[in-house]
Short mmCIF file of C-alpha atoms in Angstrom, two decimals:
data_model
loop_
_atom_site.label_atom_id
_atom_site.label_comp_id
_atom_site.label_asym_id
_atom_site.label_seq_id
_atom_site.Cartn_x
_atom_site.Cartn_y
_atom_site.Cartn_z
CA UNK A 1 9.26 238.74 -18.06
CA UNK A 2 5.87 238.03 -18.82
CA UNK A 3 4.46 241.57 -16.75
CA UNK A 4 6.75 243.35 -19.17
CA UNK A 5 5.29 241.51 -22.11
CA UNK A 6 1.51 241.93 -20.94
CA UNK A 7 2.02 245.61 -20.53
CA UNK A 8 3.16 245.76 -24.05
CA UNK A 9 0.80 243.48 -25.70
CA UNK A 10 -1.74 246.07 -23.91
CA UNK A 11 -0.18 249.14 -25.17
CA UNK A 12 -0.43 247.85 -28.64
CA UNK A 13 -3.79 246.76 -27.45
CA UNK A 14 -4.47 250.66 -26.74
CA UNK A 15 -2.76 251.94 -30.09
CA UNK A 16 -5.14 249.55 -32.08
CA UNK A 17 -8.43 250.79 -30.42
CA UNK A 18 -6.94 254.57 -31.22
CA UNK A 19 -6.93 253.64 -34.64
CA UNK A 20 -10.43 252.93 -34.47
CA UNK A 21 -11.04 255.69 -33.05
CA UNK A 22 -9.34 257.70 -35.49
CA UNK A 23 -11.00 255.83 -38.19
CA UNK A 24 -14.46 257.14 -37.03
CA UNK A 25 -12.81 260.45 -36.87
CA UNK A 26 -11.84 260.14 -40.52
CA UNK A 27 -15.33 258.26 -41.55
CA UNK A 28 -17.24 261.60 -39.45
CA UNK A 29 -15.56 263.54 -41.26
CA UNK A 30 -15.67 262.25 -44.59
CA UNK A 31 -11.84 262.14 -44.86
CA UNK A 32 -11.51 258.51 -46.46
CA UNK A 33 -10.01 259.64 -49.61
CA UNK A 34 -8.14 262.33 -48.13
CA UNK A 35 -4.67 260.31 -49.63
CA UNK A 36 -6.15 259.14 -52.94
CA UNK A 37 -2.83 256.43 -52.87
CA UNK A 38 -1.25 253.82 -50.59
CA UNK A 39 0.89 253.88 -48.26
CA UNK A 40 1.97 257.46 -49.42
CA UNK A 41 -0.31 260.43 -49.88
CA UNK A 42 -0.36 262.02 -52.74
CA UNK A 43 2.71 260.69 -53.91
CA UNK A 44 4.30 261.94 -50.79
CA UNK A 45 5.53 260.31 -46.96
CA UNK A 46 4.42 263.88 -45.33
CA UNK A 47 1.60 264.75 -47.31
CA UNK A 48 1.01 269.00 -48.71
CA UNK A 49 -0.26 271.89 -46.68
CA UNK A 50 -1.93 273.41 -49.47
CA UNK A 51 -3.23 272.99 -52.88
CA UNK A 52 -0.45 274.30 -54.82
CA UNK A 53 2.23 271.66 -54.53
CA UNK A 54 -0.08 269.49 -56.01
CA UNK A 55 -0.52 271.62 -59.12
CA UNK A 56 2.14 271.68 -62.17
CA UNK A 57 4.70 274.74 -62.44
CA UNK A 58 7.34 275.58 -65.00
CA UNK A 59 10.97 275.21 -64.29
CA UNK A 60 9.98 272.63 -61.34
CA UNK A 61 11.83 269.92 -59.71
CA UNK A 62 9.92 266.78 -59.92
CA UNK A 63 10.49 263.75 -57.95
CA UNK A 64 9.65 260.31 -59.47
CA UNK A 65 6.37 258.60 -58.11
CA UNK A 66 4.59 262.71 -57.08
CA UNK A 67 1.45 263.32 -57.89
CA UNK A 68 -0.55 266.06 -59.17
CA UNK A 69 -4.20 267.34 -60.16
CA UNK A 70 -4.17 268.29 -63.64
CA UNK A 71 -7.62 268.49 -65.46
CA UNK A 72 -9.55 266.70 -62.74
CA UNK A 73 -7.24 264.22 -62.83
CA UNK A 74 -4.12 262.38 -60.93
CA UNK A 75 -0.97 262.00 -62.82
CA UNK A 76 1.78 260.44 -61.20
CA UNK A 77 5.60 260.88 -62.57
CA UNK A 78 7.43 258.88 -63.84
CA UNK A 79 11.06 259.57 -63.40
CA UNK A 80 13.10 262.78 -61.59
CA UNK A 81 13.00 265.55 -63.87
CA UNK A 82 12.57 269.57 -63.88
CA UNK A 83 9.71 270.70 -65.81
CA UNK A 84 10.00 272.66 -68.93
CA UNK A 85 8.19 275.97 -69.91
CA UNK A 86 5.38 273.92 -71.36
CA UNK A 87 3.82 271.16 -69.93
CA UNK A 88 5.01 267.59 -71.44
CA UNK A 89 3.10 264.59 -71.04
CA UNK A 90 5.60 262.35 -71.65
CA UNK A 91 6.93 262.83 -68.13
CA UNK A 92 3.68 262.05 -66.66
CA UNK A 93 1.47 258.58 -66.46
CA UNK A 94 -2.27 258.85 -65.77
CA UNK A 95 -2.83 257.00 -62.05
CA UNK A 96 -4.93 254.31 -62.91
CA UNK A 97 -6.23 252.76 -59.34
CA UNK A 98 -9.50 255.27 -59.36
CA UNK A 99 -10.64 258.72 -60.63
CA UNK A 100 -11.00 260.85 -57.83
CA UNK A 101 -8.86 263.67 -57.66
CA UNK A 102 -9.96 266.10 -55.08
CA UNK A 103 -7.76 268.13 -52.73
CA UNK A 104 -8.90 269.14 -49.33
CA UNK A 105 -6.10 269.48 -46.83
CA UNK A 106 -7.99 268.90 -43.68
CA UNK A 107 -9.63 265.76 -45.23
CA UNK A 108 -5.90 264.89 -46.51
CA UNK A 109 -4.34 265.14 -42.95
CA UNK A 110 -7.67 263.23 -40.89
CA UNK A 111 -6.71 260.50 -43.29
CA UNK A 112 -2.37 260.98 -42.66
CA UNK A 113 -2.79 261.05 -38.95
CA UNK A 114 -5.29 258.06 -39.05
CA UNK A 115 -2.48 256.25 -41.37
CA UNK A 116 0.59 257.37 -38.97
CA UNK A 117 -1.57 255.92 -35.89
CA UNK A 118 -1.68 252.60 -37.57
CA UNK A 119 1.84 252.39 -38.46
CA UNK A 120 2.21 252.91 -34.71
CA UNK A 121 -0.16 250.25 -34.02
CA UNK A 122 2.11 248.15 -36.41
CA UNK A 123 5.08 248.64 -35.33
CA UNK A 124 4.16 247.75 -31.86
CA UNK A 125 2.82 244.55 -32.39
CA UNK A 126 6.12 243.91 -34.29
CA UNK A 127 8.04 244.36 -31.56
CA UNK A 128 5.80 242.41 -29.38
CA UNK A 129 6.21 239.38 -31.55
CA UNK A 130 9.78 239.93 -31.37
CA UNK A 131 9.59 240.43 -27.73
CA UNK A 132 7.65 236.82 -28.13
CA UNK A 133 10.32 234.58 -28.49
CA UNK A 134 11.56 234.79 -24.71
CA UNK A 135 8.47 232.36 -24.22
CA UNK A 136 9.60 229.67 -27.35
CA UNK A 137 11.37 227.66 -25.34
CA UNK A 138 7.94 227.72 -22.01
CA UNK A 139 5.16 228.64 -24.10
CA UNK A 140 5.06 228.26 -28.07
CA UNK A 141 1.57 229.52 -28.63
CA UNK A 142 2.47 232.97 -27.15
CA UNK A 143 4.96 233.02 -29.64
CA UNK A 144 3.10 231.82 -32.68
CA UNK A 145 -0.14 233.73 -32.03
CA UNK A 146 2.11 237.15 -31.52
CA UNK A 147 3.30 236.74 -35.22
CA UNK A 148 0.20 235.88 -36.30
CA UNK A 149 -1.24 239.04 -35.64
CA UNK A 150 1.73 240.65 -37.06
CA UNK A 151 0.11 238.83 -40.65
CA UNK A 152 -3.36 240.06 -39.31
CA UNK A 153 -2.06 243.71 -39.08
CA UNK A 154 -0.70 243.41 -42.54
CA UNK A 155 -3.84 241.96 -44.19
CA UNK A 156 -5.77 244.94 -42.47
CA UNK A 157 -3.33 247.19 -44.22
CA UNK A 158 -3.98 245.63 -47.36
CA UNK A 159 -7.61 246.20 -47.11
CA UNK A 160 -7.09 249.68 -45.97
CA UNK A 161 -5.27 250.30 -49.50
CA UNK A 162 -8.37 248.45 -51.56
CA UNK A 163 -10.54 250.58 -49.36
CA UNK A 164 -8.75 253.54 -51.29
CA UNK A 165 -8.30 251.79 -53.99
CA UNK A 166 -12.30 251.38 -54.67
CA UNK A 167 -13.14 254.59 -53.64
CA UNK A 168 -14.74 253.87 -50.17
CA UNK A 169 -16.44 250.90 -51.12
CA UNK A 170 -18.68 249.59 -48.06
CA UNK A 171 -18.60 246.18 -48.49
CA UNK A 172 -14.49 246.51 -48.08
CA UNK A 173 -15.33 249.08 -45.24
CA UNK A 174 -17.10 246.94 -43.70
CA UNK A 175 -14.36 243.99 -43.85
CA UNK A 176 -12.11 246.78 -42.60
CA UNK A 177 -13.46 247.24 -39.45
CA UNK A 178 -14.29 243.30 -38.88
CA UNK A 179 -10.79 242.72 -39.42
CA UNK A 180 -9.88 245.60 -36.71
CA UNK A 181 -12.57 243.67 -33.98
CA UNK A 182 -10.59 240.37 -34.84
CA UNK A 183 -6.98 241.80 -33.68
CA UNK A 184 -8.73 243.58 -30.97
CA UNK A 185 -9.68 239.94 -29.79
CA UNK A 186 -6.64 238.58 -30.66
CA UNK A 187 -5.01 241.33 -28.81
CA UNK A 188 -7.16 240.25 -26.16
CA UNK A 189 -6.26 236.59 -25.92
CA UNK A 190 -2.81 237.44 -25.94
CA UNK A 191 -2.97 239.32 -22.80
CA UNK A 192 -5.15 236.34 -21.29
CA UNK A 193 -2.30 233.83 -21.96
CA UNK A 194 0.34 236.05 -20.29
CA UNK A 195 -1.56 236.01 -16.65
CA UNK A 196 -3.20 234.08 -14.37
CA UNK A 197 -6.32 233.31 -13.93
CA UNK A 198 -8.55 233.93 -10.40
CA UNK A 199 -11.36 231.27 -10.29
CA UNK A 200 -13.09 232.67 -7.62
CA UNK A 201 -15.86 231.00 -9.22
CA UNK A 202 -16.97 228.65 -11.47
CA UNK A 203 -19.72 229.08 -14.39
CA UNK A 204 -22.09 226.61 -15.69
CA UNK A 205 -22.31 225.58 -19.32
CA UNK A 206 -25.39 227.27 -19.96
CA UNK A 207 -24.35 230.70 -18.78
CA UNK A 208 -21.34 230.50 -20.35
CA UNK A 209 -23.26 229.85 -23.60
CA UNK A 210 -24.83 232.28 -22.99
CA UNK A 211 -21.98 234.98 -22.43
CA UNK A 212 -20.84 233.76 -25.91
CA UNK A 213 -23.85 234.19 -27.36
CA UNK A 214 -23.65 238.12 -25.99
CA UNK A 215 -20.61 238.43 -27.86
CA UNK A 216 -22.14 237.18 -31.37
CA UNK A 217 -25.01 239.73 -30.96
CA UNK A 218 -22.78 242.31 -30.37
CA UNK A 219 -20.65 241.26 -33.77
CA UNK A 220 -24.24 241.13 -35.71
CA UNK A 221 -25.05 244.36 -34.07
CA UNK A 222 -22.05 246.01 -35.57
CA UNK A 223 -22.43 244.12 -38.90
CA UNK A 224 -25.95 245.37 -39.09
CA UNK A 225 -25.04 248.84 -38.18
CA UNK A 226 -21.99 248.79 -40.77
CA UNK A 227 -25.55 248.66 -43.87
CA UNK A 228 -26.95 251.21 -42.11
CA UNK A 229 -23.81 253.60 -42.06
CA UNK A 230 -23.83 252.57 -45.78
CA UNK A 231 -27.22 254.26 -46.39
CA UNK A 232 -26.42 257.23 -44.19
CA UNK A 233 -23.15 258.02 -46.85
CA UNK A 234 -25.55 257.01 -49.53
CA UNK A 235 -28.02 259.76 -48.44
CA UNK A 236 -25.44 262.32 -48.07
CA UNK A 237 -23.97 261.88 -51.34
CA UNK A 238 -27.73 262.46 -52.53
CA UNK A 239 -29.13 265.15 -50.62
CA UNK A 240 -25.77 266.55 -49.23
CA UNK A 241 -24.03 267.02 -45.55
CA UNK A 242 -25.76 270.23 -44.55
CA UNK A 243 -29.31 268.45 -44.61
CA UNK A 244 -28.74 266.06 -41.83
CA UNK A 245 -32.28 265.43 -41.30
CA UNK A 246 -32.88 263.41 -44.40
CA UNK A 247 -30.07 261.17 -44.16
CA UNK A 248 -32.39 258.54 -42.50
CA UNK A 249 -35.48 259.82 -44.24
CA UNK A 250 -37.56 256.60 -45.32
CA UNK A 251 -34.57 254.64 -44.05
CA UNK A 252 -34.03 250.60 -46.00
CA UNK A 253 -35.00 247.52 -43.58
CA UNK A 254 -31.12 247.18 -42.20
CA UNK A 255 -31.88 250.40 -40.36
CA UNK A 256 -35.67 248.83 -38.54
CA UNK A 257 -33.66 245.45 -38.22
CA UNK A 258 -30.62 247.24 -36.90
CA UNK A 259 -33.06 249.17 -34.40
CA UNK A 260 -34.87 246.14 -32.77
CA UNK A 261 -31.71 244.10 -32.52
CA UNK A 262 -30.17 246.03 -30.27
CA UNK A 263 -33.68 245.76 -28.04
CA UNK A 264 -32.41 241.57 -28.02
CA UNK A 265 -28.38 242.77 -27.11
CA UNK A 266 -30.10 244.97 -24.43
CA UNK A 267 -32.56 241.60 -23.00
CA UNK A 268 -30.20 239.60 -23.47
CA UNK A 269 -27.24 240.95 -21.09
CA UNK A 270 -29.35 242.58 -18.89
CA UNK A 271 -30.19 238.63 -18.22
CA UNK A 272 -26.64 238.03 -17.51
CA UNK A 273 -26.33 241.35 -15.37
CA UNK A 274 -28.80 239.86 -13.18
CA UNK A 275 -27.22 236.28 -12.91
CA UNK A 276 -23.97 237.54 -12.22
CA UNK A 277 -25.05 240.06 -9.42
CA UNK A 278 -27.75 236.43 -7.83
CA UNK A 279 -24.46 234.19 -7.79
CA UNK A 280 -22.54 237.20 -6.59
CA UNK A 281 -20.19 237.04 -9.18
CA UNK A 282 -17.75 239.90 -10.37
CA UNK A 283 -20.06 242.45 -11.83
CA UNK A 284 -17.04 244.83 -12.83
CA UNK A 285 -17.02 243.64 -16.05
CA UNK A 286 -20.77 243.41 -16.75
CA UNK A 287 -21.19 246.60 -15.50
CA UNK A 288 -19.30 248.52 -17.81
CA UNK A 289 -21.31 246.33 -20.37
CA UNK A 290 -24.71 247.48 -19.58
CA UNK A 291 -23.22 251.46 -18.84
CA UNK A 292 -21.58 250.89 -22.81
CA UNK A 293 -25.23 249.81 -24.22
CA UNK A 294 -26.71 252.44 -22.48
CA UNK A 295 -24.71 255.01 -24.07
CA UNK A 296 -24.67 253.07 -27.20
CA UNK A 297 -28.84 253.50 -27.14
CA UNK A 298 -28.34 257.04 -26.52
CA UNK A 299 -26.31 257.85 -29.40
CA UNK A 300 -28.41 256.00 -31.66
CA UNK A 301 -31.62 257.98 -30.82
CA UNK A 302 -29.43 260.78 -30.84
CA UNK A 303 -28.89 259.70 -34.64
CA UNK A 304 -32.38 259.29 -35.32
CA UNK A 305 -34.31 261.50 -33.56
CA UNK A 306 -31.55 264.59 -33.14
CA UNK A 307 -30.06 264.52 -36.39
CA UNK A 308 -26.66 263.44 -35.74
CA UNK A 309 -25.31 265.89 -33.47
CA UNK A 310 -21.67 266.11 -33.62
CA UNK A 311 -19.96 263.36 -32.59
CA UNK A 312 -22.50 260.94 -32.46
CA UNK A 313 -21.19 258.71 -35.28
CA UNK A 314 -17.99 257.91 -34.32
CA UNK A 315 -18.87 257.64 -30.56
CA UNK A 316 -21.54 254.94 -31.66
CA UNK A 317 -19.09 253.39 -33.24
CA UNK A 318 -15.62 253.27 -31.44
CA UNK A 319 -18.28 252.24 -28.12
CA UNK A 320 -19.29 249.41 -29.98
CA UNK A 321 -15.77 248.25 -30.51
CA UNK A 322 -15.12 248.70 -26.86
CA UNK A 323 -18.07 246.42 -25.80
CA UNK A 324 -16.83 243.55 -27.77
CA UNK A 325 -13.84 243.74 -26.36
CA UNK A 326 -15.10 243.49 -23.01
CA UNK A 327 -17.47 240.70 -23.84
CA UNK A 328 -14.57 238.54 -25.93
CA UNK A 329 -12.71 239.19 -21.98
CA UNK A 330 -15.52 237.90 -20.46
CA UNK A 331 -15.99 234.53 -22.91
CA UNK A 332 -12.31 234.12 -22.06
CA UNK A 333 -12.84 234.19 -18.18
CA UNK A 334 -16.11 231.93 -18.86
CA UNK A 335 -14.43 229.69 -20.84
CA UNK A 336 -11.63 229.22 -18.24
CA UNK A 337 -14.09 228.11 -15.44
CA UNK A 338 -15.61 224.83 -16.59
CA UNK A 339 -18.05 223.28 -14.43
CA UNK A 340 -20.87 220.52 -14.75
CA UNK A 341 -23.10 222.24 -11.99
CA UNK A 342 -26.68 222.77 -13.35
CA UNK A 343 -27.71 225.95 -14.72
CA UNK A 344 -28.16 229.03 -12.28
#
């Protein structure tokens, strides 16, 4: 029972990182207001192929709630009608959430696929906290914890919408993807609870503080770089997409703060790298830690110095996300071998 639970709280595990990853895709592309609504796009479940359907026609059948681009602007209907020879206002009310009412179908179905892949993502961990109740009766946190981030996945899709809603706003983008690292570690602890433990070894206080402290860089790290993405889509709503080599011209003091950060993360675990491999302790983990920061370096002077070759962004970001998930692993392993030997 609880192997075919684990296996499912990691395939939802799985389903949630590819949502992250296709949120890069979407924020790479600039597809974030490819649906200008929530949860439907453009007023429909399968959103248009082409700009036409969203335009007004004569003699047209007209579904209640479907949008279209009339003078710049979204007007949703209001009730199931055919359209007359003219155009009649009456049958149309202005949609009020935001102004932006651009068409662009690859931009619209980036943004639909990223949508469908967290609908996915929710549905699994809905079935995994129905799954959960096997345990009630052995294990009542299993249960609680599954549900509770079944009302994690549904805040995130709430600030998804008022990430639409305000028109890309990176303060709420920024929550967004917070919110995504917090069910990736609750995701995490999940899977912990539902297998046992090896204590090969045990881990003093101090290096486990230090593992934990790892962690919290890395969650800085991706705050920090979150402002800096900000001022990237500032510059390229300034100077445009084409001219990739100012987008970190003169760059604000996030960026320099961002930068010599990640020279601390770097210290920092490279210290623990070393411990773990003098107490001959399982490197497996730390390993892919240090190869992650290595390519996480390499994409950021790829940023900087060769102006954001393609893929870059999203692979800086979607590795980031990956590394805290193995550190949050690793605090849980740390946390689960107590000791009150002195430090190593």
């Amino acid at each position: 029972m609880k192997i075919s639970f684990q296996k499912l709280a990691k395939i939802s595990l799985v389903l949630v990182y590819l949502v992250i990853v296709a949120g890069a895709v979407v924020r790479m592309t600039g597809s974030g207001m490819g649906c200008p609504d929530w949860p439907k796009c453009f007023g429909y479940y399968i959103p248009p192929t082409d700009e036409q359907t969203l335009l007004w026609e004569a003699n047209r059948e007209f579904k209640k709630g479907q949008v279209i681009i009339k003078n710049e602007s979204l007007l949703v209907s209001n009730a199931d009608f055919v359209s007359d020879k003219t155009f009649n206002s009456t049958n149309w009310e202005p949609y009020t959430k935001h102004d932006y009412a651009i068409f662009n179908v690859w931009h619209t179905w980036i943004e639909y696929v990223n949508r469908l892949i967290g609908a996915l993502a929710g549905l699994a961990t809905l079935f995994l906290a129905v799954f959960s109740f096997k345990f009630w009766k052995q294990r009542k946190r299993i249960v609680l914890f599954s549900w509770l981030i079944v009302f994690a996945m549904g805040f995130q899709a709430w600030l998804g919408a008022t990430v639409v809603y305000s028109v890309l706003e990176p303060v709420k983008i920024t929550l967004h993807m917070v919110m995504a690292l917090v069910i990736v570690a609750m995701l995490i602890y999940l899977v912990y609870l539902t297998k046992e433990v090896e204590r090969k070894y045990q881990l003093t206080k101090s290096l486990q503080y230090l593992i934990g402290f790892a962690l919290l860089f890395t969650l800085v790290q991706v705050v920090l770089g979150t402002q800096v993405r900000q001022f990237v889509d500032e510059q390229i709503d300034l100077v445009g997409e084409d001219m990739k080599s100012l987008w970190l011209n003169d760059p604000t003091l996030q960026f320099y703060v961002h930068r010599s950060f990640s020279i601390l993360v770097f210290a920092l675990n490279v210290y623990l790298w070393m411990i773990f491999r003098k107490n001959r302790y399982e490197t497996s983990k730390m390993n892919w830690v240090m190869a992650i920061i290595g390519l996480e370096i390499l994409t950021g002077i790829a940023m900087y110095y060769i102006d954001f070759p393609f893929g870059s962004q999203p692979a800086h970001l979607v590795l980031a996300s990956i590394l805290f998930g193995i550190q949050f692993s690793l605090v849980l392993e740390a946390i689960s071998r107590r000791t009150t030997l002195k430090t190593s």
